[in-house]
Structure formats: structure tokens, C-alpha cells
Amino acid sequence: MFEMVNVVVVGGGYAGVMAANRLAGSSAVRGLEVTSVDPGVQFTERIRLHQVAAGIRGSVGVEWAEVLHRQVRHVQARVVFIDVNKRTIVLADRKELRFDWLIYAVGSGEQATPLLSVTNYAAARTTGQAIAELPSGSTVTIAGAGPTGVEVACAVAVSRPDLVMTMVAPSGPAHPLTGHPAVARRMERLCITVKNGTVDPSTGAVVNAGGNVQPAAGATIWTVGLTVPSLAADSGLPVAEDGRLLVDETLSVPGHERILGAGDAVAVQGAAGGHLRASCASAIPLGAHAAGSLLARLAGTAPPAIDIGYLMQCLDLGAGRGYVQSVRRDDTPRRWFLNGRSGGWTKEQVCRMTVAWLAKEAREPGSYTWLSGPPVALS
Ligand SMILES: Cc1cc2nc3c(=O)[nH]c(=O)nc-3n(C[C@H](O)[C@H](O)[C@H](O)COP(=O)(O)OP(=O)(O)OC[C@H]3O[C@@H](n4cnc5c(N)ncnc54)[C@H](O)[C@@H]3O)c2cc1C
């Protein structure tokens, strides 16, 4: 007889699904029971939410059965507390689930604001409805000029060319990806104006660089700042200042060896994690690595440190156009880039690949590696 080992994966995004699939499909350990806990009715393709906000797509949901290994038990619920001592999680309906091991993968969102946003499916749908109801000639203000802001602005400009689009950020599109001249040209073509200033997160008023305040008009979409759920902090687990769960280079929580973490909700300590950015591109290899670390511990071997390198960063610039920036393993840009239709085509293939990787890992466990050697992160 062998003892059952119960692993709970909290959060069913890119990181959590990859981790759950890799564990469920592993033949290295007998008696592994994997439970994925997530409040969503379906898996959310979060990297396409700007398309929902623009009314280009009605849904970005994928059936759990399509992306999860058939031996993963899926529980549709929100976790409100992790009781480390009792090794249980508490769900919103106060039910409890026991775990032997836990992978924390609750992802991220934008800073809380009453303004419109695209941070999750519900928010993106509300934004989509608000945009659809705007009379022709109305103003849409996008707070932030990072990748999400640019993707939202381009998608809305394509679907509603009759609206007046403005992006507001303290120093315009200063982000290395969105600041490229090819991106600026595309936005100019779509008549998206970029203003230096800030947006008040409570009222949507725009304070321009000279200090003048313009009250909110039309619709304001907030795309700034990363926040994470407070679950780790609420549960007394070690967190960084911004609430991300602290993990070491093997993705284990120091002092809590049965808890590991992956994706946007964790801060990896040490040099191996220094270059990681919150992204789907990082979440998938981190999820795979967290599962690998857990399996190594179960096998009584030392888990390896992460070794994740990037390949490219991409932007969807609307109507099949895109911008793809080749980067070094440490995410610093190379000279090579693609834009226009070839950039858009490549970006679309990357988006498709993310779900395809999860689905393939569900059917052929261990299949997710990119090229050979350590995982390389796309998008
Ligand atoms: C519009 C948009 C475009 C983007 N484009 C790109 C892109 O092109 N490339 C890229 O690399 N990244 C992109 N991103 C970022 C990317 O989506 C995230 O970095 C990625 O989703 C992080 O993956 P994750 O698995 O850590 O978390 P998530 O995908 O956020 O998943 C976390 C899951 O945990 C669940 N959860 C949260 N709290 C709890 C709880 N208490 N209990 C149970 N479950 C919980 C959530 O409901 C969610 O399903 C984009 C994001 C947005 C919003």
C-alpha cells in the first residue's frame, strides 16, 4: 500500500493550470491527488481581455476540461484563508480542504479603482458594455501607457473609430516596448493621442503636466499598477511589501517547505528571479517549475533553482497588426523586431500557443519545454 499525497493548487490561471497538469500527469510519484481551486466558471485567457473590453470578443473563456488534466479535480471556489498549521484551505463558503502540499498561484490585477478596467473577465465585460453605449464622438481616456494600456487603446480605436482616444501617462509611453517608434506610428494612424499627465484613480479626472485638471468625460479605463490578492498576507505567510508571496529560487516558501508558489503572485528571491516580469510569459514556466520542485521534494532530491530566459515581448496593436520585440534571456531588448501584419500574426500565434501548451501538458504530461534546455518564455 502507498499513501495518497494531496496537492492543492490555489488559482487556475496560466501558472496554476500548468503546475496542476504537470503534477497530475507525473508518473514519478504514486498516489498523487491534485485539486485545482479557482472561482472561474472557465479558464480565462487573460492576455486577450483587451479584446473583450473593445467588444471584439464576447468571451475569452476556455472549458476547464480542455486545459486541465483529466485527473485534476477542479473545485470552483475562492480560497479565503490558508491554515498553514492545520494544512487546510478555507473556501469562501467556509468549507475546508486538506492539503499535504500547496501551490500558490493566485495571479494579479491592477490597482483597485472604481474606474473601468480590463483586469479580469467581469471588469473587461463591464468596460465592453460601457464602450458600446458611448455615443459617437465621446472621449475614451486610457490611464497608463504600458503594454496593457496600448493594447486596450488600439483595440478600442479599431472597434470604435468614431470615439476620441487619449492615453495619459506621466511620461507618455516610456515603457521600452510601447515606446518604440513603430508602436507610436501605429497609434498615430489610429488617431490615439498620448498626453503627459496623471489620472485620478477615484474620479478619472486628468491632471496634465502643467497641473491643469480636466474632469472625467466619456469613459476612463485604468490599466496602471500591479496588485496581488492579499491571501498570502492574510494567512500569515511571508510576503514582499506589495503582498507577493516570497519564494526562493526553487519556488518554495522559506520556513514553509510544503508551500510553493508560481506566477504573478510570487516574488522570487535571489539572482535567478531578478529579471522576471509579471506576465503570462513567466507564469507558464514558473508553474512548470513549481510542479517540478514539488516532485523533486517528494522523490527526496534537492529541487533545482529556476532558469528562465525570455525570447520576445509582443503587443497586439489591433486589426491583425502587432509589434514583436526580440529580447535577450534577461528580457533586455535586441535590435530585431517585427511590426505590422507580420508582428500581428506572430503575436496571435503566441497567444494560441499559451493555451495550446496548457492543453498539451494536460494530454501529454512533461511536453512543455521550449526548444531544448530550460524553459524559454514567450510573449
Ligand atoms: C489585457 C491584458 C493583456 C495581457 N497581455 C499579456 C501578454 O501579451 N503577454 C504576457 O506575458 N502577459 C500579458 N498579460 C499579463 C498576464 O495575463 C498575467 O501576467 C498572467 O495572467 C499571470 O498568470 P498567473 O497564472 O500568475 O495569474 P492569472 O492568470 O491572473 O490567474 C490567477 C487565477 O487565480 C484566481 N484566484 C485569485 N484569487 C484566488 C483565490 N483567493 N482563490 C482561488 N483562486 C484565486 C484568479 O481568479 C485567476 O483565475 C496581460 C494581462 C492583461 C490584463
Short mmCIF file of C-alpha atoms and ligand atoms in Angstrom, two decimals:
data_model
loop_
_atom_site.label_atom_id
_atom_site.label_comp_id
_atom_site.label_asym_id
_atom_site.label_seq_id
_atom_site.Cartn_x
_atom_site.Cartn_y
_atom_site.Cartn_z
CA MET A 1 0.00 0.00 0.00
CA PHE A 2 1.13 3.56 -0.65
CA GLU A 3 -0.12 6.72 1.00
CA MET A 4 -2.09 9.28 -1.02
CA VAL A 5 -0.38 12.66 -1.37
CA ASN A 6 -2.80 15.53 -1.62
CA VAL A 7 -1.68 18.63 -3.58
CA VAL A 8 -3.91 21.70 -3.78
CA VAL A 9 -3.21 24.34 -6.42
CA VAL A 10 -4.79 27.66 -5.47
CA GLY A 11 -5.56 29.71 -8.61
CA GLY A 12 -6.29 28.34 -12.07
CA GLY A 13 -4.51 30.84 -14.30
CA TYR A 14 -1.54 30.14 -16.57
CA ALA A 15 0.77 29.21 -13.68
CA GLY A 16 -1.74 27.16 -11.67
CA VAL A 17 -3.04 25.13 -14.62
CA MET A 18 0.47 24.31 -15.85
CA ALA A 19 1.52 23.25 -12.34
CA ALA A 20 -1.61 21.12 -11.78
CA ASN A 21 -1.24 19.38 -15.15
CA ARG A 22 2.42 18.59 -14.69
CA LEU A 23 1.75 17.13 -11.25
CA ALA A 24 -1.31 15.12 -12.27
CA GLY A 25 0.48 13.60 -15.24
CA SER A 26 3.62 12.69 -13.36
CA SER A 27 4.37 9.01 -13.15
CA ALA A 28 7.28 9.70 -10.78
CA VAL A 29 5.11 9.61 -7.65
CA ARG A 30 2.34 7.12 -6.92
CA GLY A 31 -0.88 8.21 -5.27
CA LEU A 32 -0.71 11.91 -6.13
CA GLU A 33 -4.11 13.62 -5.90
CA VAL A 34 -4.24 17.08 -7.45
CA THR A 35 -7.00 19.61 -6.77
CA SER A 36 -7.24 22.94 -8.59
CA VAL A 37 -9.25 25.64 -6.80
CA ASP A 38 -10.37 28.70 -8.79
CA PRO A 39 -13.59 30.77 -8.70
CA GLY A 40 -13.93 30.96 -12.50
CA VAL A 41 -16.62 29.10 -14.44
CA GLN A 42 -13.99 28.62 -17.15
CA PHE A 43 -10.26 29.20 -17.59
CA THR A 44 -9.72 32.85 -18.57
CA GLU A 45 -7.36 33.73 -21.40
CA ARG A 46 -6.34 36.85 -19.58
CA ILE A 47 -3.98 38.06 -22.30
CA ARG A 48 -6.98 38.63 -24.58
CA LEU A 49 -9.11 40.66 -22.15
CA HIS A 50 -8.48 43.94 -24.02
CA GLN A 51 -10.40 42.37 -26.92
CA VAL A 52 -13.42 41.81 -24.64
CA ALA A 53 -13.21 45.44 -23.46
CA ALA A 54 -13.26 46.58 -27.09
CA GLY A 55 -16.20 44.34 -27.99
CA ILE A 56 -14.05 42.34 -30.44
CA ARG A 57 -14.62 39.09 -28.49
CA GLY A 58 -17.61 38.10 -26.41
CA SER A 59 -15.69 35.62 -24.31
CA VAL A 60 -12.15 34.55 -23.57
CA GLY A 61 -13.19 31.51 -21.55
CA VAL A 62 -11.89 28.02 -22.24
CA GLU A 63 -13.61 24.97 -20.70
CA TRP A 64 -11.65 23.61 -17.74
CA ALA A 65 -11.85 20.13 -19.31
CA GLU A 66 -9.92 21.45 -22.31
CA VAL A 67 -6.95 22.79 -20.34
CA LEU A 68 -6.85 20.64 -17.19
CA HIS A 69 -5.51 17.08 -16.99
CA ARG A 70 -8.42 14.68 -16.55
CA GLN A 71 -7.09 13.55 -13.19
CA VAL A 72 -7.08 17.07 -11.75
CA ARG A 73 -10.11 17.59 -9.52
CA HIS A 74 -11.44 21.09 -10.14
CA VAL A 75 -13.18 22.94 -7.30
CA GLN A 76 -14.92 26.15 -8.34
CA ALA A 77 -14.37 28.33 -5.28
CA ARG A 78 -12.38 31.21 -3.84
CA VAL A 79 -9.87 30.47 -1.10
CA VAL A 80 -10.12 32.95 1.78
CA PHE A 81 -7.52 31.53 4.15
CA ILE A 82 -4.62 29.09 4.14
CA ASP A 83 -4.21 27.48 7.55
CA VAL A 84 -0.56 26.53 7.45
CA ASN A 85 -0.55 24.71 10.79
CA LYS A 86 -3.66 22.62 10.14
CA ARG A 87 -2.69 22.21 6.45
CA THR A 88 -6.13 23.20 5.26
CA ILE A 89 -7.52 25.87 2.98
CA VAL A 90 -10.75 27.66 3.86
CA LEU A 91 -13.14 28.42 1.00
CA ALA A 92 -15.50 31.41 0.78
CA ASP A 93 -18.41 29.16 1.84
CA ARG A 94 -16.36 28.22 4.95
CA LYS A 95 -15.78 24.64 3.71
CA GLU A 96 -12.27 23.36 4.33
CA LEU A 97 -9.96 21.27 2.16
CA ARG A 98 -6.92 19.46 3.49
CA PHE A 99 -3.57 19.54 1.73
CA ASP A 100 -0.20 17.86 2.10
CA TRP A 101 1.39 20.29 -0.35
CA LEU A 102 0.10 23.58 -1.74
CA ILE A 103 0.98 25.64 -4.81
CA TYR A 104 0.03 29.30 -4.52
CA ALA A 105 -0.83 30.78 -7.96
CA VAL A 106 -3.50 33.44 -7.44
CA GLY A 107 -2.16 35.87 -10.06
CA SER A 108 -2.58 39.64 -10.07
CA GLY A 109 -4.78 42.54 -11.01
CA GLU A 110 -4.50 46.27 -11.45
CA GLN A 111 -4.69 48.69 -8.55
CA ALA A 112 -8.25 48.78 -7.14
CA THR A 113 -10.27 51.64 -8.65
CA PRO A 114 -13.92 52.46 -9.32
CA LEU A 115 -12.90 53.26 -12.93
CA LEU A 116 -13.31 50.80 -15.81
CA SER A 117 -10.53 48.24 -16.23
CA VAL A 118 -9.57 45.01 -18.01
CA THR A 119 -8.06 43.22 -15.06
CA ASN A 120 -10.39 40.20 -15.14
CA TYR A 121 -13.24 38.90 -17.27
CA ALA A 122 -16.01 40.65 -15.29
CA ALA A 123 -14.18 44.00 -15.42
CA ALA A 124 -13.42 43.65 -19.14
CA ARG A 125 -17.09 42.85 -19.90
CA THR A 126 -18.29 45.88 -17.94
CA THR A 127 -15.80 48.00 -19.87
CA GLY A 128 -17.03 46.49 -23.13
CA GLN A 129 -20.63 47.39 -22.31
CA ALA A 130 -19.67 50.94 -21.31
CA ILE A 131 -17.73 51.44 -24.57
CA ALA A 132 -20.58 50.01 -26.65
CA GLU A 133 -23.04 52.51 -25.10
CA LEU A 134 -20.89 55.59 -25.77
CA PRO A 135 -22.36 57.98 -28.36
CA SER A 136 -20.20 58.73 -31.38
CA GLY A 137 -17.59 61.44 -30.71
CA SER A 138 -17.27 60.58 -26.99
CA THR A 139 -13.89 60.62 -25.30
CA VAL A 140 -12.16 57.48 -24.05
CA THR A 141 -9.22 58.06 -21.71
CA ILE A 142 -6.76 55.25 -21.05
CA ALA A 143 -4.84 55.69 -17.81
CA GLY A 144 -1.38 54.27 -18.41
CA ALA A 145 0.79 53.74 -21.47
CA GLY A 146 2.27 50.34 -20.68
CA PRO A 147 1.60 47.20 -22.73
CA THR A 148 -1.96 46.73 -21.38
CA GLY A 149 -2.83 50.40 -21.96
CA VAL A 150 -1.57 50.31 -25.55
CA GLU A 151 -3.37 47.04 -26.32
CA VAL A 152 -6.65 48.40 -24.91
CA ALA A 153 -6.28 51.72 -26.76
CA CYS A 154 -5.57 50.05 -30.12
CA ALA A 155 -8.37 47.50 -29.74
CA VAL A 156 -10.95 50.19 -28.86
CA ALA A 157 -9.68 52.52 -31.60
CA VAL A 158 -10.16 49.71 -34.15
CA SER A 159 -13.62 48.67 -32.96
CA ARG A 160 -14.92 52.23 -32.36
CA PRO A 161 -13.06 54.59 -34.72
CA ASP A 162 -15.82 57.15 -34.03
CA LEU A 163 -14.53 57.73 -30.45
CA VAL A 164 -11.79 60.16 -29.41
CA MET A 165 -8.97 58.13 -27.83
CA THR A 166 -6.40 59.60 -25.44
CA MET A 167 -3.75 57.82 -23.39
CA VAL A 168 -2.47 59.57 -20.28
CA ALA A 169 0.80 58.69 -18.51
CA PRO A 170 3.35 60.77 -16.56
CA SER A 171 5.99 60.48 -19.31
CA GLY A 172 3.98 59.15 -22.22
CA PRO A 173 4.81 55.63 -23.47
CA ALA A 174 8.11 55.37 -21.56
CA HIS A 175 7.94 51.58 -21.35
CA PRO A 176 10.69 50.06 -23.58
CA LEU A 177 8.11 48.03 -25.51
CA THR A 178 5.40 50.65 -26.01
CA GLY A 179 7.92 53.46 -26.54
CA HIS A 180 9.19 52.01 -29.83
CA PRO A 181 8.66 54.32 -32.86
CA ALA A 182 6.80 51.52 -34.71
CA VAL A 183 4.22 51.47 -31.90
CA ALA A 184 3.97 55.27 -31.91
CA ARG A 185 3.33 55.23 -35.69
CA ARG A 186 0.56 52.66 -35.30
CA MET A 187 -1.11 54.69 -32.56
CA GLU A 188 -0.87 57.84 -34.66
CA ARG A 189 -2.53 56.02 -37.55
CA LEU A 190 -5.35 55.00 -35.21
CA CYS A 191 -5.66 58.67 -34.06
CA ILE A 192 -4.72 57.82 -30.47
CA THR A 193 -3.34 60.91 -28.75
CA VAL A 194 -0.78 60.49 -25.96
CA LYS A 195 -0.71 63.10 -23.19
CA ASN A 196 1.75 63.58 -20.33
CA GLY A 197 -0.16 63.70 -17.07
CA THR A 198 -1.87 61.57 -14.47
CA VAL A 199 -5.37 60.21 -13.99
CA ASP A 200 -7.03 60.39 -10.58
CA PRO A 201 -7.87 56.74 -9.78
CA SER A 202 -11.05 57.69 -7.88
CA THR A 203 -12.63 60.26 -10.21
CA GLY A 204 -10.94 59.75 -13.57
CA ALA A 205 -10.01 63.48 -13.70
CA VAL A 206 -6.90 64.15 -15.77
CA VAL A 207 -4.16 66.31 -14.27
CA ASN A 208 -1.94 67.41 -17.13
CA ALA A 209 1.80 68.08 -16.90
CA GLY A 210 1.15 71.81 -16.24
CA GLY A 211 -1.17 71.00 -13.29
CA ASN A 212 -4.46 71.80 -15.04
CA VAL A 213 -7.30 69.49 -14.04
CA GLN A 214 -9.78 68.24 -16.62
CA PRO A 215 -12.85 66.48 -15.19
CA ALA A 216 -13.54 62.93 -16.43
CA ALA A 217 -15.63 62.68 -19.59
CA GLY A 218 -16.87 59.70 -21.60
CA ALA A 219 -15.14 56.58 -20.33
CA THR A 220 -11.87 56.18 -18.44
CA ILE A 221 -10.09 52.81 -18.47
CA TRP A 222 -7.50 52.15 -15.78
CA THR A 223 -4.51 50.00 -16.84
CA VAL A 224 -1.91 51.02 -14.27
CA GLY A 225 -0.15 49.30 -11.36
CA LEU A 226 0.05 45.68 -10.37
CA THR A 227 -1.60 44.44 -7.21
CA VAL A 228 -1.94 40.89 -5.92
CA PRO A 229 -4.59 39.23 -3.76
CA SER A 230 -3.90 39.60 -0.03
CA LEU A 231 -4.45 35.86 0.61
CA ALA A 232 -0.79 35.11 1.44
CA ALA A 233 -0.52 38.07 3.82
CA ASP A 234 -3.93 37.31 5.38
CA SER A 235 -2.73 33.74 6.00
CA GLY A 236 0.44 34.87 7.78
CA LEU A 237 2.77 33.71 5.00
CA PRO A 238 5.92 35.75 4.27
CA VAL A 239 5.21 38.46 1.70
CA ALA A 240 7.06 41.25 -0.08
CA GLU A 241 5.96 44.85 0.52
CA ASP A 242 3.48 44.60 -2.35
CA GLY A 243 1.87 41.43 -0.94
CA ARG A 244 3.52 38.90 -3.26
CA LEU A 245 4.39 35.59 -1.60
CA LEU A 246 8.13 35.33 -1.00
CA VAL A 247 9.65 32.22 -2.56
CA ASP A 248 13.25 31.10 -3.01
CA GLU A 249 14.87 30.19 -6.31
CA THR A 250 13.25 26.74 -6.22
CA LEU A 251 9.85 28.46 -5.77
CA SER A 252 9.48 27.08 -2.24
CA VAL A 253 8.42 29.33 0.65
CA PRO A 254 11.28 29.57 3.16
CA GLY A 255 10.17 28.18 6.51
CA HIS A 256 7.09 26.54 4.94
CA GLU A 257 8.59 23.77 2.86
CA ARG A 258 5.23 22.28 1.85
CA ILE A 259 4.12 25.52 0.20
CA LEU A 260 5.38 26.60 -3.21
CA GLY A 261 4.33 29.47 -5.46
CA ALA A 262 4.30 30.50 -9.12
CA GLY A 263 3.13 33.28 -11.41
CA ASP A 264 2.38 36.96 -10.81
CA ALA A 265 1.53 36.42 -7.13
CA VAL A 266 5.05 35.48 -6.08
CA ALA A 267 8.31 37.40 -5.63
CA VAL A 268 11.28 35.17 -6.39
CA GLN A 269 14.21 35.97 -4.10
CA GLY A 270 17.75 35.70 -5.43
CA ALA A 271 19.57 36.37 -8.68
CA ALA A 272 17.73 33.71 -10.71
CA GLY A 273 14.47 35.67 -10.38
CA GLY A 274 15.85 39.19 -10.73
CA HIS A 275 14.80 39.62 -14.37
CA LEU A 276 11.31 38.11 -14.10
CA ARG A 277 8.36 40.32 -15.02
CA ALA A 278 4.72 39.70 -14.13
CA SER A 279 3.45 38.10 -17.32
CA CYS A 280 1.87 35.06 -18.85
CA ALA A 281 5.30 34.52 -20.37
CA SER A 282 6.76 33.98 -16.89
CA ALA A 283 3.71 32.30 -15.31
CA ILE A 284 3.75 29.20 -17.55
CA PRO A 285 7.42 28.22 -16.98
CA LEU A 286 7.12 29.15 -13.29
CA GLY A 287 4.10 26.86 -12.95
CA ALA A 288 6.01 24.02 -14.61
CA HIS A 289 8.99 24.64 -12.35
CA ALA A 290 6.91 24.73 -9.14
CA ALA A 291 5.49 21.32 -10.05
CA GLY A 292 9.00 20.03 -10.77
CA SER A 293 10.29 21.31 -7.42
CA LEU A 294 7.43 19.63 -5.59
CA LEU A 295 8.05 16.33 -7.39
CA ALA A 296 11.76 16.56 -6.57
CA ARG A 297 10.97 17.01 -2.87
CA LEU A 298 8.59 14.06 -2.92
CA ALA A 299 11.34 11.99 -4.52
CA GLY A 300 13.74 13.10 -1.77
CA THR A 301 16.03 15.04 -4.11
CA ALA A 302 17.00 18.71 -3.96
CA PRO A 303 14.82 20.87 -6.25
CA PRO A 304 16.75 22.92 -8.80
CA ALA A 305 16.76 26.73 -8.96
CA ILE A 306 14.71 28.29 -11.74
CA ASP A 307 16.50 29.08 -15.01
CA ILE A 308 14.01 31.02 -17.11
CA GLY A 309 15.01 33.02 -20.16
CA TYR A 310 12.87 35.26 -22.35
CA LEU A 311 12.73 35.24 -26.14
CA MET A 312 10.41 38.08 -27.11
CA GLN A 313 7.82 40.59 -25.95
CA CYS A 314 4.73 41.18 -28.06
CA LEU A 315 1.91 43.67 -28.41
CA ASP A 316 -1.45 43.32 -30.13
CA LEU A 317 -1.94 46.61 -32.00
CA GLY A 318 -5.42 45.80 -33.33
CA ALA A 319 -6.86 44.56 -36.64
CA GLY A 320 -4.18 41.88 -37.08
CA ARG A 321 -1.28 44.32 -36.56
CA GLY A 322 1.26 43.85 -33.81
CA TYR A 323 4.72 44.56 -32.55
CA VAL A 324 7.15 41.81 -31.55
CA GLN A 325 10.41 42.76 -29.88
CA SER A 326 13.17 40.19 -29.74
CA VAL A 327 14.83 40.14 -26.31
CA ARG A 328 17.82 38.50 -24.64
CA ARG A 329 17.30 35.82 -22.00
CA ASP A 330 17.35 38.54 -19.33
CA ASP A 331 14.48 40.36 -21.15
CA THR A 332 16.63 43.26 -22.41
CA PRO A 333 15.74 44.23 -25.99
CA ARG A 334 17.72 43.14 -29.04
CA ARG A 335 17.70 45.15 -32.26
CA TRP A 336 15.43 42.76 -34.16
CA PHE A 337 11.68 43.41 -34.18
CA LEU A 338 8.59 42.69 -36.29
CA ASN A 339 5.68 45.03 -36.77
CA GLY A 340 2.60 45.47 -38.96
CA ARG A 341 0.84 42.33 -40.15
CA SER A 342 3.82 40.01 -39.54
CA GLY A 343 4.01 41.30 -35.96
CA GLY A 344 0.26 40.77 -35.57
CA TRP A 345 0.44 37.25 -36.99
CA THR A 346 3.31 36.31 -34.66
CA LYS A 347 1.53 37.79 -31.63
CA GLU A 348 -1.60 35.77 -32.46
CA GLN A 349 0.45 32.54 -32.73
CA VAL A 350 1.99 33.26 -29.32
CA CYS A 351 -1.48 33.77 -27.78
CA ARG A 352 -2.67 30.50 -29.31
CA MET A 353 0.45 28.70 -28.13
CA THR A 354 -0.15 29.64 -24.47
CA VAL A 355 -3.47 27.74 -24.30
CA ALA A 356 -2.11 25.00 -26.59
CA TRP A 357 0.80 24.42 -24.17
CA LEU A 358 -1.59 24.04 -21.24
CA ALA A 359 -3.88 21.70 -23.18
CA LYS A 360 -0.96 19.64 -24.47
CA GLU A 361 0.52 19.32 -20.98
CA ALA A 362 -2.91 18.00 -19.89
CA ARG A 363 -2.78 15.26 -22.53
CA GLU A 364 0.98 14.65 -22.76
CA PRO A 365 2.46 15.44 -19.36
CA GLY A 366 6.00 16.75 -19.44
CA SER A 367 5.57 18.02 -23.02
CA TYR A 368 6.01 21.71 -22.13
CA THR A 369 9.56 22.70 -22.91
CA TRP A 370 10.54 25.23 -25.47
CA LEU A 371 13.31 24.26 -27.86
CA SER A 372 15.63 22.31 -25.57
CA GLY A 373 17.03 23.00 -22.15
CA PRO A 374 15.43 25.29 -19.60
CA PRO A 375 12.07 26.89 -20.38
CA VAL A 376 12.08 29.99 -22.53
CA ALA A 377 9.22 32.38 -22.02
CA LEU A 378 7.33 33.82 -24.96
CA SER A 379 5.09 36.87 -25.28
C1 LIG B 1 -5.36 42.78 -21.13
C2 LIG B 1 -4.14 42.03 -20.71
C3 LIG B 1 -3.21 41.67 -21.66
C4 LIG B 1 -2.08 40.96 -21.30
N1 LIG B 1 -1.17 40.61 -22.27
C5 LIG B 1 -0.10 39.89 -21.94
C6 LIG B 1 0.82 39.48 -22.94
O1 LIG B 1 0.67 39.78 -24.12
N2 LIG B 1 1.90 38.73 -22.56
C7 LIG B 1 2.10 38.38 -21.26
O2 LIG B 1 3.10 37.69 -20.99
N3 LIG B 1 1.26 38.76 -20.29
C8 LIG B 1 0.17 39.50 -20.59
N4 LIG B 1 -0.71 39.91 -19.61
C9 LIG B 1 -0.40 39.56 -18.21
C10 LIG B 1 -0.84 38.14 -17.91
O3 LIG B 1 -2.19 37.96 -18.22
C11 LIG B 1 -0.60 37.79 -16.45
O4 LIG B 1 0.71 38.15 -16.09
C12 LIG B 1 -0.84 36.30 -16.24
O5 LIG B 1 -2.22 36.04 -16.40
C13 LIG B 1 -0.36 35.81 -14.88
O6 LIG B 1 -0.65 34.44 -14.78
P1 LIG B 1 -0.97 33.81 -13.35
O7 LIG B 1 -1.25 32.37 -13.57
O8 LIG B 1 0.07 34.19 -12.38
O9 LIG B 1 -2.30 34.54 -12.86
P2 LIG B 1 -3.73 34.73 -13.52
O10 LIG B 1 -3.74 34.40 -14.96
O11 LIG B 1 -4.15 36.09 -13.09
O12 LIG B 1 -4.60 33.63 -12.78
C14 LIG B 1 -4.80 33.64 -11.39
C15 LIG B 1 -6.07 32.87 -11.10
O13 LIG B 1 -6.20 32.77 -9.68
C16 LIG B 1 -7.55 33.00 -9.32
N5 LIG B 1 -7.59 33.47 -7.93
C17 LIG B 1 -7.32 34.70 -7.44
N6 LIG B 1 -7.53 34.74 -6.11
C18 LIG B 1 -7.93 33.48 -5.77
C19 LIG B 1 -8.32 32.89 -4.54
N7 LIG B 1 -8.31 33.57 -3.40
N8 LIG B 1 -8.72 31.59 -4.55
C20 LIG B 1 -8.73 30.84 -5.69
N9 LIG B 1 -8.36 31.37 -6.90
C21 LIG B 1 -7.97 32.67 -6.92
C22 LIG B 1 -8.00 34.08 -10.32
O14 LIG B 1 -9.41 34.09 -10.40
C23 LIG B 1 -7.33 33.59 -11.60
O15 LIG B 1 -8.14 32.69 -12.31
C24 LIG B 1 -1.85 40.61 -19.93
C25 LIG B 1 -2.79 40.98 -18.96
C26 LIG B 1 -3.92 41.67 -19.34
C27 LIG B 1 -4.94 42.04 -18.27
#
